[in-house]
Short mmCIF file of C-alpha atoms and ligand atoms in Angstrom, two decimals:
data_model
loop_
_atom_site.label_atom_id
_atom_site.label_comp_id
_atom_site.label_asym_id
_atom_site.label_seq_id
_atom_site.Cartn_x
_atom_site.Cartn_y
_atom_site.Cartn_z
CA UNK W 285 0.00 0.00 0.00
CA UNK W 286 2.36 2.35 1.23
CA UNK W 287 4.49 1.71 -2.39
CA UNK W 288 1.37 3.17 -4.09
CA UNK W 289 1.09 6.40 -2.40
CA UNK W 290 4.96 6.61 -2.98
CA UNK W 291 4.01 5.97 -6.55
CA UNK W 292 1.46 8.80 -6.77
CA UNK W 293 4.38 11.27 -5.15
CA UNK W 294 6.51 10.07 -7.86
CA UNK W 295 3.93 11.33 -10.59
CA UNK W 296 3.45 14.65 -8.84
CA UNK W 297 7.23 15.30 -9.12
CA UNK W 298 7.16 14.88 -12.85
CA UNK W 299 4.94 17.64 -12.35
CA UNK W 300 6.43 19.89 -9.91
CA UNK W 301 9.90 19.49 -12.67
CA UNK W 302 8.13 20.77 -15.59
CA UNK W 303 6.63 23.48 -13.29
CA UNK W 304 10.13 24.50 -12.00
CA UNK W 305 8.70 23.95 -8.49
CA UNK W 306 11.14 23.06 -5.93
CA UNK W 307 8.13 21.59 -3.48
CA UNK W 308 4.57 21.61 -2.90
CA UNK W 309 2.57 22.44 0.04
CA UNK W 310 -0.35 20.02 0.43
CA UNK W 311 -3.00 20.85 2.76
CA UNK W 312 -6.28 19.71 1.26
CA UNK W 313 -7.18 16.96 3.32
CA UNK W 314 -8.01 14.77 0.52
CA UNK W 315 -5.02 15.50 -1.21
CA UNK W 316 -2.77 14.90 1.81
CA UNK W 317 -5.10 11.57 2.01
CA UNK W 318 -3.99 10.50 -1.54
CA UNK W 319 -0.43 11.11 -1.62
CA UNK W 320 0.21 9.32 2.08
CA UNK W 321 -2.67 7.13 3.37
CA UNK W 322 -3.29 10.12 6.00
CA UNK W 323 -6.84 9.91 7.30
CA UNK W 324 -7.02 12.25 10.04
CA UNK W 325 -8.63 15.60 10.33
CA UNK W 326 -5.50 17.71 10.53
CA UNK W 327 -2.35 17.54 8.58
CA UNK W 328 -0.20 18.50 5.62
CA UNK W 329 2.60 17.60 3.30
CA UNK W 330 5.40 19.40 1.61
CA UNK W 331 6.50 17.17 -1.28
CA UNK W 332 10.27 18.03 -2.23
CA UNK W 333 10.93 17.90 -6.18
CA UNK W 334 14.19 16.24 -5.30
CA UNK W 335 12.77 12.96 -3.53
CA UNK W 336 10.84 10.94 -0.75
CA UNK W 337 13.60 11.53 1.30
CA UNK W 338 13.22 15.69 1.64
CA UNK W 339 9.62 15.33 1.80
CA UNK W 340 8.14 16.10 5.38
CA UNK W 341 4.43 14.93 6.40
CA UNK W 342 2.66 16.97 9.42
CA UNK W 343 -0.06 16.38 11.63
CA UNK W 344 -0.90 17.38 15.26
CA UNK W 345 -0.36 15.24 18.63
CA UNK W 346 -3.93 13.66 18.20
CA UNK W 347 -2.44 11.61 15.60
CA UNK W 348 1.22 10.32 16.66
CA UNK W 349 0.22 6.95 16.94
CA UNK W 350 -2.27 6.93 13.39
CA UNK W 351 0.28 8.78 11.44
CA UNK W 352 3.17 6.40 12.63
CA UNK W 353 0.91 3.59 10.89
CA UNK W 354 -0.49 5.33 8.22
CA UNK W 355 2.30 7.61 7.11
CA UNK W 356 5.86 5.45 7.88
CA UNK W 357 7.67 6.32 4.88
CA UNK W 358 8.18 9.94 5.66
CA UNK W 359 9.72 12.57 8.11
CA UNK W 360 7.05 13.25 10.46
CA UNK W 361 6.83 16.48 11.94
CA UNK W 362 4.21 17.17 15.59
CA UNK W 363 3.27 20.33 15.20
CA UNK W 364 0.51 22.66 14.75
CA UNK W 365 -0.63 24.77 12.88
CA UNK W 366 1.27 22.34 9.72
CA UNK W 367 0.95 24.35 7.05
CA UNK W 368 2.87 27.19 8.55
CA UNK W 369 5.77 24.44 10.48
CA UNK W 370 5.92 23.59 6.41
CA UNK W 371 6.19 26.69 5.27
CA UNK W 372 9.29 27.46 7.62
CA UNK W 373 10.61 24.39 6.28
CA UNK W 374 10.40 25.28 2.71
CA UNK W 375 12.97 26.38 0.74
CA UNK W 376 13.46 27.82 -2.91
CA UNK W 377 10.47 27.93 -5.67
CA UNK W 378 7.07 26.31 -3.11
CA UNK W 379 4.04 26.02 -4.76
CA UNK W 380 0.66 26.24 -2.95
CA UNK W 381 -2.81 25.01 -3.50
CA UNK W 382 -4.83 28.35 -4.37
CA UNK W 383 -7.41 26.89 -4.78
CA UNK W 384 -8.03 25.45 -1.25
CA UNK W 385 -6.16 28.43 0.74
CA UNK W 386 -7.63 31.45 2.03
CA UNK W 387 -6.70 35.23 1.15
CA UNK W 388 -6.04 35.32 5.27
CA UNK W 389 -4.28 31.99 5.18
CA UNK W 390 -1.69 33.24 2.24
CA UNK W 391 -1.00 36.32 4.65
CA UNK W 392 -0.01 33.98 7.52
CA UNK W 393 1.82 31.45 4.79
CA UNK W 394 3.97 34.52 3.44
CA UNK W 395 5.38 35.62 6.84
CA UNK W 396 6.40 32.32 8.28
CA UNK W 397 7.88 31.13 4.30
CA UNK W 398 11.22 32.22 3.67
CA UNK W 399 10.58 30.26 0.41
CA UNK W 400 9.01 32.28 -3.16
CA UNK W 401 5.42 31.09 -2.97
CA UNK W 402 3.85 30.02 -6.10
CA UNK W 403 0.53 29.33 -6.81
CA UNK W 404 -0.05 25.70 -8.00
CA UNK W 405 -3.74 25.13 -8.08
CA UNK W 406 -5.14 21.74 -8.66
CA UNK W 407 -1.88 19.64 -9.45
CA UNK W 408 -2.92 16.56 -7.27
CA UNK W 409 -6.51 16.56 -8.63
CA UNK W 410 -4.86 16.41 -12.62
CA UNK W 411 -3.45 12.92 -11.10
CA UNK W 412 -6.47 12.35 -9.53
CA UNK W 413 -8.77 12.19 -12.48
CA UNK W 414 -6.68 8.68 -13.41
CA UNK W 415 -7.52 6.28 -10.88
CA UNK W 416 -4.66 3.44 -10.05
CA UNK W 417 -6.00 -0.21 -9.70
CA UNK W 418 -6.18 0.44 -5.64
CA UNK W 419 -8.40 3.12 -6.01
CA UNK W 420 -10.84 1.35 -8.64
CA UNK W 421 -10.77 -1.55 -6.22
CA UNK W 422 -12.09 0.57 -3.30
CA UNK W 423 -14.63 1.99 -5.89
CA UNK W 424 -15.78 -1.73 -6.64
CA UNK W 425 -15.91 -2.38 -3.12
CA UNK W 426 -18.21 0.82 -2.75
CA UNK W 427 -20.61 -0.36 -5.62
CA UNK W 428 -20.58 -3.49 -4.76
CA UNK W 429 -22.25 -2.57 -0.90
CA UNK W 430 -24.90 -0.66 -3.07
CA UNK W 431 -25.91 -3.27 -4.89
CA UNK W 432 -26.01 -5.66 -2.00
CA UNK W 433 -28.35 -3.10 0.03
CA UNK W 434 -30.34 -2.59 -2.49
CA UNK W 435 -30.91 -6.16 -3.58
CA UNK W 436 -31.81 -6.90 0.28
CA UNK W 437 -34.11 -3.90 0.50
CA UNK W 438 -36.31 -5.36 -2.07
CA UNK W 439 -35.68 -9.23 -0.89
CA UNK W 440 -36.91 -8.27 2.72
CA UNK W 441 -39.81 -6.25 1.65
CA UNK W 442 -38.46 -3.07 1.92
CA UNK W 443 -40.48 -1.37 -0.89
CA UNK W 444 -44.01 -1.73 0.58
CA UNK W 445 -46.77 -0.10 -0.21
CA UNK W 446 -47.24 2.56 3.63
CA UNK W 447 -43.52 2.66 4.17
CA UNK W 448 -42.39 6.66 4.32
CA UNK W 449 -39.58 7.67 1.73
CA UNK W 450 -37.34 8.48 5.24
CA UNK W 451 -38.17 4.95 6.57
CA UNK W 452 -36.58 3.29 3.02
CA UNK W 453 -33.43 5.52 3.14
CA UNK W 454 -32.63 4.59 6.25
CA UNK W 455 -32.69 1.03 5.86
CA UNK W 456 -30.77 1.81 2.41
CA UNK W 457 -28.14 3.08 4.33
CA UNK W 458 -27.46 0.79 7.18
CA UNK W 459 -27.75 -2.34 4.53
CA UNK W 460 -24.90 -0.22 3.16
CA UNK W 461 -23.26 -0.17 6.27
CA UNK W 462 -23.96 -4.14 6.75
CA UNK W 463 -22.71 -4.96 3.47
CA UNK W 464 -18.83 -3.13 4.51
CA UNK W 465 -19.75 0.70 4.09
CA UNK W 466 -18.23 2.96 6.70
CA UNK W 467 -21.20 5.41 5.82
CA UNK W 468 -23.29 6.43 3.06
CA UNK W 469 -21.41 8.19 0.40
CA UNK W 470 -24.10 11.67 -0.14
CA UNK W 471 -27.40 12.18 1.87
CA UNK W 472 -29.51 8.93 0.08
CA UNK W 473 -32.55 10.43 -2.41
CA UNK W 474 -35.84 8.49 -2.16
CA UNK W 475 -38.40 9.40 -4.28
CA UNK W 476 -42.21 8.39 -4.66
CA UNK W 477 -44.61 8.95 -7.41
CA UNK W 478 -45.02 12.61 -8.22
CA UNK W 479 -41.59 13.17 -6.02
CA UNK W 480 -39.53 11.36 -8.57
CA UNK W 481 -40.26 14.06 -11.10
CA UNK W 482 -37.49 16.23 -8.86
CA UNK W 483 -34.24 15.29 -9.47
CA UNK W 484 -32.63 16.03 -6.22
CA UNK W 485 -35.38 15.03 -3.84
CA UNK W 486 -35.20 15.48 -0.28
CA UNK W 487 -36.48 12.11 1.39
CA UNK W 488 -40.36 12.72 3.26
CA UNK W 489 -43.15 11.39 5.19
CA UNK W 490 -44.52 10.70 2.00
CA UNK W 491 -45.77 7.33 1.90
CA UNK W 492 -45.57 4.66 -0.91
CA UNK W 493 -48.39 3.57 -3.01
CA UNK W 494 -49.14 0.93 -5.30
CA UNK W 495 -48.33 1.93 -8.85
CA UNK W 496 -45.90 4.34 -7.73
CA UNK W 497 -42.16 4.93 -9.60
CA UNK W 498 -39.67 4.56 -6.76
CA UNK W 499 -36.63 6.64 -7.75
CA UNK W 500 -33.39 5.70 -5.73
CA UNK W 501 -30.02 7.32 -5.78
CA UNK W 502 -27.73 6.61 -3.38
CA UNK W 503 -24.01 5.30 -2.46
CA UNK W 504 -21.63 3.77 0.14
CA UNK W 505 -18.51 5.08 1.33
CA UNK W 506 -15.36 2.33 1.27
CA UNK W 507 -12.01 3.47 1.95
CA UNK W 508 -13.00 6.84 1.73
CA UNK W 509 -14.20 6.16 -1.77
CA UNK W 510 -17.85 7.13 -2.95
CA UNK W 511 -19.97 5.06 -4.79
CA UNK W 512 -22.93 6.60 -7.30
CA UNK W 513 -26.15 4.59 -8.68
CA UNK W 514 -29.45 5.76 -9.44
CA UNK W 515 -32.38 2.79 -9.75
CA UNK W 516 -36.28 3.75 -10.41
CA UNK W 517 -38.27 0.58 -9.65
CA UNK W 518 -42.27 0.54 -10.28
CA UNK W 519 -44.39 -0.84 -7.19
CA UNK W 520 -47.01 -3.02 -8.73
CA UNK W 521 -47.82 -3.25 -12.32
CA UNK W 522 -46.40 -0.21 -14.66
CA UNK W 523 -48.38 1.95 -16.60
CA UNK W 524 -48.03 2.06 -20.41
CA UNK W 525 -46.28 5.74 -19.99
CA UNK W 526 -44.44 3.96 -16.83
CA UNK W 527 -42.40 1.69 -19.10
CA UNK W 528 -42.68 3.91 -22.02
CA UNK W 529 -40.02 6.47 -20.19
CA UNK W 530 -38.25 4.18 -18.37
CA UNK W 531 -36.94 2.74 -21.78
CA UNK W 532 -36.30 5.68 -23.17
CA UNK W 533 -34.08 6.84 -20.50
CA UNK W 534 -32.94 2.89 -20.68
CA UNK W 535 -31.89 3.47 -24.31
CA UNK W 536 -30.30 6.53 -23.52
CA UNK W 537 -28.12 5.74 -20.67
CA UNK W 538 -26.94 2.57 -22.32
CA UNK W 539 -25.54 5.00 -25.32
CA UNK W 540 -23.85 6.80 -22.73
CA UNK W 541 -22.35 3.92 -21.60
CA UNK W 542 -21.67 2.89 -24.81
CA UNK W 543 -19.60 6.21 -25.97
CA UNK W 544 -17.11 5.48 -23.00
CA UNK W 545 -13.72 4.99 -24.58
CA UNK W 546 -10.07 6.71 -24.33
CA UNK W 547 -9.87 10.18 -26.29
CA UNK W 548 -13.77 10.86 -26.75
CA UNK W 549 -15.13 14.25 -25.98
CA UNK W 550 -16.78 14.74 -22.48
CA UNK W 551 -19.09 16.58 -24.61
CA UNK W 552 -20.02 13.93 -26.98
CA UNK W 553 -20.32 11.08 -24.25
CA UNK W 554 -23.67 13.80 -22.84
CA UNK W 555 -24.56 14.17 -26.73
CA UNK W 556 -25.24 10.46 -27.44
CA UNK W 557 -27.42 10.06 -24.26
CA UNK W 558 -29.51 13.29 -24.61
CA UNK W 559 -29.22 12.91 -28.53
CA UNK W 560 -31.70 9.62 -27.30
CA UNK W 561 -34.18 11.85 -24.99
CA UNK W 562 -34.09 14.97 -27.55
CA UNK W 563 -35.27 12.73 -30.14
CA UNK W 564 -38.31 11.51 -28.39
CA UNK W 565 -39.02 14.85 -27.90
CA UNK W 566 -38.56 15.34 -23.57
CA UNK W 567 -35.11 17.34 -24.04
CA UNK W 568 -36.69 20.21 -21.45
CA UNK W 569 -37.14 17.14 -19.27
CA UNK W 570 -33.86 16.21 -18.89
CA UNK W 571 -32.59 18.96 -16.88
CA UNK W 572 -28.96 17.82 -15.82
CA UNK W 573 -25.52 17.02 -17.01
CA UNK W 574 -25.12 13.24 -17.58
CA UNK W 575 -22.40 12.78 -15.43
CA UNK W 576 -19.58 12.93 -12.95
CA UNK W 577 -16.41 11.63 -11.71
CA UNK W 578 -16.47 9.86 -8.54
CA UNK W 579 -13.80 9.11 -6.20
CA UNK W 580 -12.31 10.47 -2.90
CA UNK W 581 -15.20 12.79 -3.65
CA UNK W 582 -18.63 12.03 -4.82
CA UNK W 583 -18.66 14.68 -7.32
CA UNK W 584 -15.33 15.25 -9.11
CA UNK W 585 -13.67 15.79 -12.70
CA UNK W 586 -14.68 15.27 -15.37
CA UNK W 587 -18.04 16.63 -15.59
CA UNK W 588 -19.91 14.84 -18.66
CA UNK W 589 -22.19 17.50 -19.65
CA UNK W 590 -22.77 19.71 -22.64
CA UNK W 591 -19.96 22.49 -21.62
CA UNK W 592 -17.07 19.66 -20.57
CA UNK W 593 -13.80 20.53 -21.90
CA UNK W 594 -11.33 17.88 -22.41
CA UNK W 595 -10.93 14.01 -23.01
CA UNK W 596 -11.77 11.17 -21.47
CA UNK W 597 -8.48 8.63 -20.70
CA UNK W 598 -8.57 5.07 -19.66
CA UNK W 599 -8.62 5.05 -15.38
CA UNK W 600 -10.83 7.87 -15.62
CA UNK W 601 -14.26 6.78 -13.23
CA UNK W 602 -17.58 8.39 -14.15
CA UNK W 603 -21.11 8.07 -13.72
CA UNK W 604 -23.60 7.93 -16.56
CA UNK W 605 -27.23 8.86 -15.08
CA UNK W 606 -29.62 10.35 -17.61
CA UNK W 607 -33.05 11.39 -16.71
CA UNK W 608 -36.31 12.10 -17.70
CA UNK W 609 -38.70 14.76 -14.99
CA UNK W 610 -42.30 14.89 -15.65
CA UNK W 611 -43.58 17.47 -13.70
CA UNK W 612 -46.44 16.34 -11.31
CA UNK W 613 -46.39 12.97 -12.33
CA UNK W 614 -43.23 11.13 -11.89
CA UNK W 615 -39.48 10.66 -13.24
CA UNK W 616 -37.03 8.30 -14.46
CA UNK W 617 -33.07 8.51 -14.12
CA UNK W 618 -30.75 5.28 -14.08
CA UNK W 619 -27.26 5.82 -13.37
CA UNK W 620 -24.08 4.05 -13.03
CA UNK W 621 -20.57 3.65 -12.16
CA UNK W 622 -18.37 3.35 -14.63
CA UNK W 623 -14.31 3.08 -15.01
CA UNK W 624 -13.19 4.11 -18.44
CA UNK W 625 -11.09 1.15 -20.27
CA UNK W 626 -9.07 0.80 -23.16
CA UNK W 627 -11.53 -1.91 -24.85
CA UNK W 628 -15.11 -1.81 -23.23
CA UNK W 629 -15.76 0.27 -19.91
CA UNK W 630 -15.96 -1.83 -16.63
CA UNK W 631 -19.23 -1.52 -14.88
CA UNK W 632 -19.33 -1.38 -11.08
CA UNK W 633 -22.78 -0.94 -10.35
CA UNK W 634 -24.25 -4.11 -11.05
CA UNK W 635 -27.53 -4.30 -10.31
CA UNK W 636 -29.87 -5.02 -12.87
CA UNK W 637 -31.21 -2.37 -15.30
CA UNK W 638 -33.88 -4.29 -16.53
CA UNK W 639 -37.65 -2.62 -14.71
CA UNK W 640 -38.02 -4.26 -11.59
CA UNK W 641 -41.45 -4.37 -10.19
CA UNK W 642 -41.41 -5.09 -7.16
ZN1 ZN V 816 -26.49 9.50 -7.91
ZN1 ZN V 817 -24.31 10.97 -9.65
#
């Protein structure tokens, strides 16, 4: 494990070369997290350009004992605040994460540096966007606690007709936790009938009913990983319009899928899914991008949407989740978790996409 993280430092040197950066100060958490195992609440890193051996990890007296075991491979400074014991440490050309520091924070960074501060925003996410095989593990792990949850939701009755929208999320979420999640990975979405119709829904009271669309978005958290699916099952038998949109926004979501490869537009994966919904004329009803990446964060780069710059590149892991909102009477979205490979893209999220009527 700790040969991977050393691995990822490795890659951000490359970086910090062709920058002309003699170190970088880490002190997003999840950052600090990915380059050395670190899962506390306080800490940094100043990777040195020149090796492993200059580089010097921080974290407070709460976590001598946790950073001995998570971090071994480095100097390990006691001290707080880290950023600024880092900063007196520095030395030469240090770059900084802009994009996580504060205007005050750069003040206080300035006077104890003797080093040139540089901005350097957003170097460890670029490496982050590529997941190593570790990571996609964790990721499969995550998925694969989804899908178990889910599966025993429905096995054990879970979606009957009386039970409140709160009373199903919770039970999604500690099957999650049953099935190896250390939490759930966002706030779970339930969503009954008319409710499904709003994308983001807010779990209620609101009670099931037979012939209801069940909408159902939710994730588990695995070695700080997030995973991201989206099922909408119908509770007794569907209506014609019922099974009519869920296989359009089947047909589209599987064309997303299906535009997943190594040097494809982020724009054009979003095109051939919504090219699907425009056609069959509900384009004003699909009111979001088609997808995310997922990761250490639940939503991360890239963004597969209509305004995505850039590329896709095998490692990357992304959701695909188109929907379709019909205002006061109900809404479909199906979404999955996807990792980007060289010949077809490996699914994670593997429960069935078939209707389920349950
Ligand atoms: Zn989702
Ligand atoms: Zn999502």
């Amino acid at each position: 494990m700790s040969e991977s993280y050393a691995n990822r430092r490795a890659a951000l040197r490359l970086k910090l070369r062709d920058l002309e950066l003699d170190a970088l100060l880490v002190t997003d958490l999840l950052n600090l997290r990915y380059l050395t195992g670190f899962t506390g609440s306080n800490g940094a890193v100043l990777v040195s350009a020149e090796g492993d051996e200059k580089t010097v990890f921080c974290t407070d007296g709460r976590y001598l004992t946790q950073s001995a075991q998570q971090v071994p491979d480095l100097e390990r400074l006691i001290e707080r605040p880290c950023d600024l014991a880092l900063a007196a440490k520095a030395k030469g050309r240090t770059g900084y994460e802009s994009h996580h520091v504060t205007v005050d924070g750069l003040d206080s960074l300035a006077k104890a540096a003797d080093a040139e501060l540089v901005r350097a925003p957003g170097l460890v996410e670029e490496l982050r966007l590529v997941k190593d095989e570790i990571e996609i593990e964790a990721l499969r792990m995550a998925c694969a606690a989804a899908d178990r949850a889910l599966a025993a939701l429905i096995q054990h009755g879970g979606l009957r007709p009386g039970r409140t929208e709160r009373e199903v999320a919770r039970e999604l979420e500690s099957r999650m936790l049953d099935h190896g999640a250390t939490g759930p990975s966002f706030d779970t979405i339930v969503a009954f009938g008319v409710n499904s119709a709003v994308p983001h829904h807010r779990p209620t009271d609101a009670a099931l009913h037979k012939g209801d669309l069940v909408k159902l978005d939710f994730g588990a958290l695995v070695d700080g990983y997030h995973s991201d699916m989206t099922r909408t099952l119908v509770v007794g038998k569907p209506a014609d319009w019922q099974r009519e949109l869920y296989d359009l926004v089947a047909r589209s979501q599987a064309a997303g899928r299906a535009a997943l490869a190594p040097g494809v537009a982020l724009k054009d994966v979003d095109k051939a899914a919504r090219d699907v919904i425009e056609k069959a004329g509900y384009g004003e009803q699909f009111l979001h991008g088609l997808g995310h990446g997922v990761g250490l964060e639940i939503h991360e780069a890239p963004a597969l949407s209509k305004v995505g710059d850039g590329t896709l590149s095998a490692g990357m892991a992304v959701t695909v989740e188109p929907g379709v909102y019909l205002s006061g009477k109900g809404g479909v979205r199906i979404e999955d978790t996807l990792v980007v490979r060289e010949s077809a893209p490996e699914l994670l999220t593997l429960t069935t996409k078939e209707l389920v009527v349950v």
